[in-house]
Amino acid sequence: MSIYTFTTDALSRAIAIFSPRKAIEYQRAHQILNAMREYDAAKLTGHNQNWRPTMKSGDAEARLGAQEIRNRVKSLERNNAYVAGAIKRLVANVVGEGNFPQSKVRLPDGKGIDKITADKIEQAFMQWSEDCCLNGDGLVDAQILNARHKVIDGQSFCIDSQSNRDMKIQIIESDQLATSVDGPMNNGKNFAVRGIEIDIYGKPVNYHFYDVHPGDNVRFTTKIQTVPADRVLHVFDRNRASSSMGISHFASVVMNLFDIGELSDSTMILARLAAAYGIFIKTKMPDEYMNGPDTGVDTGSIVTNKRYKYVEPGGIHYLADGEEPACMKPDQPGPIYEAFMRTNLRAISVGVGQSYSALSGDYSQGNFSSERQAMILERQLFRMEAANNDRKFNNKLFWKWLDWAVLRGKVDLFDYEKNISNYRRVKFSRPRQEYINPVQDVQALSEALNLGIISRTEAIEDRGQDRDDVFNSCADDKKTMKELDIWQDDASVQTFAQAEKKPITEENPKQIPEKTGEENAANK
């Protein structure tokens, strides 16, 4: 024990005689000072002395800034092409043309897929999904809305309800949370965070929504509906253990996006001013030209107000007596503009998890290798987002529907309660991923299949397709071509024939015989 520590402990004990609380505060302050001596990042001197962020829980931070961030991101989505494009790109890679269930229910012996039961479940689900929303939308519309609100607002809400003995769903925006329901609840146990009621462990108990979106000035009322948590699918990323709600995907780059928008607008104004050239006429009869209301609109009348708020290119501008024209030549940003835009767009691309080229539309700054690496990383992030979407939205919605479908007799599964985990086995399709380098990618896939380190089912599903659909389509093609007496000499048929080790016969003319020595010599 050092002399300093001994002195501090002795002083703490002395303070504790009069005030134990003050002694604890004193000891804690010295612990902080000791920690700051260990880490340069904790020092409160030098150039970072004014950087003193406060310590808040995840809910406390969201309570203060989530709504303002959402409003700003929505404004950018309406007016900023980069934000609009980034949102569309993420939705396209998570939902695409729609996520559809592929039932993986197994046979009673556990070996293989029960295709009959799986087809029965899938067909019933697809029939329900055509008109599954309260407003008449289908499942794909709900999936797209869910993904859009997830990236813009940081969270999305899907409520299930019963309508005429039918199961319906409704997507709710974050803005519709009743923010007035905030703080300790009347039961003395639960706590509300901007409309989300949680228990002492942070688990949602109830959600409180306004009947109408608060931004609807015509229909909005303060009436609040309380919905039990088991009826709500709350889709968000829990970035902190103390968070009960999500933050917009663009939270860390909002200011960068705003800055490039401001610079772009200002540069456009400068360019327009620099291109404007007008003729100024000074007259001794200003009243004749300056009469009329200050409308700023030229109606062709001589008494219309001629005061221009901006210089109109090629315009003839009349001045009042005593006024003199003054010329101003604005400086152009030059190369600084392009460097500024690229630097900020690179930072934004990192923040939103998309490649710089895709985000900016600028493909001049990379080569094939760098673009390929960026695309691989981008797809990894998209897959992570898609997996989160399946885990918190698609799978849970499918389970809710399956419970309802069995209860209502839409699907006949006699042992559902006993084997519910088996019937709930499902995998949702993903958007098709195009090959980055088709020739090399297909060769690598072929090698992986030959080595047995990947199955054809995995290869097909990774492409965003359904295995049964592909196999049935291939079988139908072969059947049709055989009926039409069409020969197939493509490499795929050759590979299948070789794999099956079929002899070369008239019924199996798909294999190409080995070439003779003379033919090989001629080819060389």
mmCIF file of C-alpha atoms in Angstrom, residues 305-438:
data_model
loop_
_atom_site.group_PDB
_atom_site.id
_atom_site.type_symbol
_atom_site.label_atom_id
_atom_site.label_comp_id
_atom_site.label_asym_id
_atom_site.label_seq_id
_atom_site.Cartn_x
_atom_site.Cartn_y
_atom_site.Cartn_z
ATOM 1 C CA ASN A 305 -43.197 46.351 -58.771
ATOM 2 C CA LYS A 306 -39.795 46.026 -60.482
ATOM 3 C CA ARG A 307 -37.692 45.335 -57.403
ATOM 4 C CA TYR A 308 -35.903 42.043 -57.987
ATOM 5 C CA LYS A 309 -34.915 39.880 -55.061
ATOM 6 C CA TYR A 310 -32.330 38.108 -57.244
ATOM 7 C CA VAL A 311 -30.481 38.810 -60.471
ATOM 8 C CA GLU A 312 -32.306 37.303 -63.398
ATOM 9 C CA PRO A 313 -29.949 36.186 -66.173
ATOM 10 C CA GLY A 314 -30.391 38.440 -69.200
ATOM 11 C CA GLY A 315 -32.955 40.578 -67.381
ATOM 12 C CA ILE A 316 -33.345 44.346 -67.603
ATOM 13 C CA HIS A 317 -33.481 45.721 -64.057
ATOM 14 C CA TYR A 318 -34.746 49.237 -63.285
ATOM 15 C CA LEU A 319 -33.243 51.159 -60.374
ATOM 16 C CA ALA A 320 -34.745 53.902 -58.278
ATOM 17 C CA ASP A 321 -33.279 57.391 -58.412
ATOM 18 C CA GLY A 322 -30.088 57.477 -56.398
ATOM 19 C CA GLU A 323 -29.490 53.719 -56.594
ATOM 20 C CA GLU A 324 -26.301 52.414 -58.173
ATOM 21 C CA PRO A 325 -25.652 48.863 -59.421
ATOM 22 C CA ALA A 326 -22.911 46.929 -57.634
ATOM 23 C CA CYS A 327 -21.266 43.836 -59.026
ATOM 24 C CA MET A 328 -20.240 40.809 -56.980
ATOM 25 C CA LYS A 329 -18.228 37.889 -58.287
ATOM 26 C CA PRO A 330 -18.711 34.868 -56.025
ATOM 27 C CA ASP A 331 -15.780 32.511 -55.555
ATOM 28 C CA GLN A 332 -16.299 28.972 -56.767
ATOM 29 C CA PRO A 333 -15.395 26.100 -54.390
ATOM 30 C CA GLY A 334 -13.185 24.463 -57.027
ATOM 31 C CA PRO A 335 -11.527 21.131 -56.125
ATOM 32 C CA ILE A 336 -12.468 21.553 -52.448
ATOM 33 C CA TYR A 337 -16.081 20.668 -53.266
ATOM 34 C CA GLU A 338 -15.310 17.268 -54.751
ATOM 35 C CA ALA A 339 -12.878 16.337 -51.965
ATOM 36 C CA PHE A 340 -15.390 17.386 -49.302
ATOM 37 C CA MET A 341 -18.189 15.374 -50.905
ATOM 38 C CA ARG A 342 -16.102 12.232 -51.252
ATOM 39 C CA THR A 343 -14.752 12.403 -47.699
ATOM 40 C CA ASN A 344 -18.213 12.778 -46.214
ATOM 41 C CA LEU A 345 -19.783 10.154 -48.471
ATOM 42 C CA ARG A 346 -17.086 7.662 -47.457
ATOM 43 C CA ALA A 347 -17.848 8.341 -43.794
ATOM 44 C CA ILE A 348 -21.574 7.935 -44.484
ATOM 45 C CA SER A 349 -21.032 4.662 -46.357
ATOM 46 C CA VAL A 350 -19.150 3.248 -43.356
ATOM 47 C CA GLY A 351 -21.863 4.436 -40.974
ATOM 48 C CA VAL A 352 -24.758 2.880 -42.893
ATOM 49 C CA GLY A 353 -22.875 -0.294 -43.858
ATOM 50 C CA GLN A 354 -22.938 0.172 -47.632
ATOM 51 C CA SER A 355 -20.080 0.480 -50.099
ATOM 52 C CA TYR A 356 -18.981 3.955 -51.148
ATOM 53 C CA SER A 357 -19.556 3.174 -54.824
ATOM 54 C CA ALA A 358 -23.110 1.938 -54.287
ATOM 55 C CA LEU A 359 -24.017 4.793 -51.945
ATOM 56 C CA SER A 360 -22.577 7.606 -54.058
ATOM 57 C CA GLY A 361 -22.983 6.128 -57.530
ATOM 58 C CA ASP A 362 -19.302 6.970 -58.097
ATOM 59 C CA TYR A 363 -17.499 3.913 -59.505
ATOM 60 C CA SER A 364 -14.424 5.824 -60.659
ATOM 61 C CA GLN A 365 -12.509 5.468 -57.392
ATOM 62 C CA GLY A 366 -12.106 1.696 -57.264
ATOM 63 C CA ASN A 367 -10.871 -1.308 -59.198
ATOM 64 C CA PHE A 368 -12.295 -4.792 -59.508
ATOM 65 C CA SER A 369 -10.560 -6.145 -56.401
ATOM 66 C CA SER A 370 -11.557 -3.270 -54.139
ATOM 67 C CA GLU A 371 -15.122 -3.226 -55.435
ATOM 68 C CA ARG A 372 -15.411 -6.977 -54.959
ATOM 69 C CA GLN A 373 -14.144 -6.746 -51.384
ATOM 70 C CA ALA A 374 -16.541 -3.897 -50.622
ATOM 71 C CA MET A 375 -19.448 -5.849 -52.091
ATOM 72 C CA ILE A 376 -18.617 -8.962 -50.043
ATOM 73 C CA LEU A 377 -18.551 -6.943 -46.814
ATOM 74 C CA GLU A 378 -21.755 -5.151 -47.809
ATOM 75 C CA ARG A 379 -23.521 -8.459 -48.415
ATOM 76 C CA GLN A 380 -22.394 -9.753 -45.023
ATOM 77 C CA LEU A 381 -24.049 -6.756 -43.373
ATOM 78 C CA PHE A 382 -27.180 -7.235 -45.484
ATOM 79 C CA ARG A 383 -27.335 -10.908 -44.444
ATOM 80 C CA MET A 384 -27.032 -9.908 -40.798
ATOM 81 C CA GLU A 385 -29.906 -7.453 -41.243
ATOM 82 C CA ALA A 386 -31.978 -10.081 -43.048
ATOM 83 C CA ALA A 387 -31.322 -12.625 -40.282
ATOM 84 C CA ASN A 388 -32.462 -10.105 -37.687
ATOM 85 C CA ASN A 389 -35.579 -9.430 -39.753
ATOM 86 C CA ASP A 390 -36.359 -13.166 -39.923
ATOM 87 C CA ARG A 391 -35.751 -13.678 -36.206
ATOM 88 C CA LYS A 392 -37.876 -10.776 -34.998
ATOM 89 C CA PHE A 393 -40.523 -10.428 -37.718
ATOM 90 C CA ASN A 394 -40.943 -13.197 -40.308
ATOM 91 C CA ASN A 395 -40.505 -16.219 -38.027
ATOM 92 C CA LYS A 396 -42.623 -14.833 -35.199
ATOM 93 C CA LEU A 397 -45.366 -13.784 -37.606
ATOM 94 C CA PHE A 398 -45.341 -17.275 -39.154
ATOM 95 C CA TRP A 399 -45.642 -18.885 -35.713
ATOM 96 C CA LYS A 400 -48.545 -16.610 -34.787
ATOM 97 C CA TRP A 401 -50.286 -17.453 -38.043
ATOM 98 C CA LEU A 402 -49.686 -21.194 -37.614
ATOM 99 C CA ASP A 403 -51.222 -21.166 -34.126
ATOM 100 C CA TRP A 404 -54.267 -19.358 -35.497
ATOM 101 C CA ALA A 405 -54.506 -21.541 -38.628
ATOM 102 C CA VAL A 406 -54.507 -24.772 -36.615
ATOM 103 C CA LEU A 407 -57.009 -23.368 -34.110
ATOM 104 C CA ARG A 408 -59.372 -22.249 -36.890
ATOM 105 C CA GLY A 409 -58.976 -25.441 -38.895
ATOM 106 C CA LYS A 410 -57.208 -23.759 -41.806
ATOM 107 C CA VAL A 411 -54.456 -26.394 -41.562
ATOM 108 C CA ASP A 412 -55.134 -29.898 -40.284
ATOM 109 C CA LEU A 413 -52.233 -30.939 -38.016
ATOM 110 C CA PHE A 414 -53.617 -33.500 -35.559
ATOM 111 C CA ASP A 415 -50.536 -33.639 -33.322
ATOM 112 C CA TYR A 416 -49.652 -29.933 -33.488
ATOM 113 C CA GLU A 417 -49.488 -29.322 -29.740
ATOM 114 C CA LYS A 418 -47.321 -32.387 -29.197
ATOM 115 C CA ASN A 419 -44.862 -31.564 -32.024
ATOM 116 C CA ILE A 420 -45.182 -27.790 -32.225
ATOM 117 C CA SER A 421 -41.415 -27.249 -32.497
ATOM 118 C CA ASN A 422 -41.261 -29.506 -35.562
ATOM 119 C CA TYR A 423 -44.158 -27.767 -37.316
ATOM 120 C CA ARG A 424 -42.609 -24.381 -36.587
ATOM 121 C CA ARG A 425 -39.455 -25.253 -38.489
ATOM 122 C CA VAL A 426 -39.315 -22.680 -41.279
ATOM 123 C CA LYS A 427 -36.855 -20.769 -43.385
ATOM 124 C CA PHE A 428 -37.818 -17.618 -45.259
ATOM 125 C CA SER A 429 -36.473 -16.922 -48.714
ATOM 126 C CA ARG A 430 -33.955 -14.132 -49.250
ATOM 127 C CA PRO A 431 -33.569 -11.784 -52.228
ATOM 128 C CA ARG A 432 -31.515 -13.268 -55.031
ATOM 129 C CA GLN A 433 -27.826 -12.365 -54.887
ATOM 130 C CA GLU A 434 -26.262 -11.957 -58.304
ATOM 131 C CA TYR A 435 -22.801 -13.366 -58.909
ATOM 132 C CA ILE A 436 -19.936 -10.914 -58.498
ATOM 133 C CA ASN A 437 -17.780 -12.803 -61.006
ATOM 134 C CA PRO A 438 -20.086 -15.354 -62.671
#
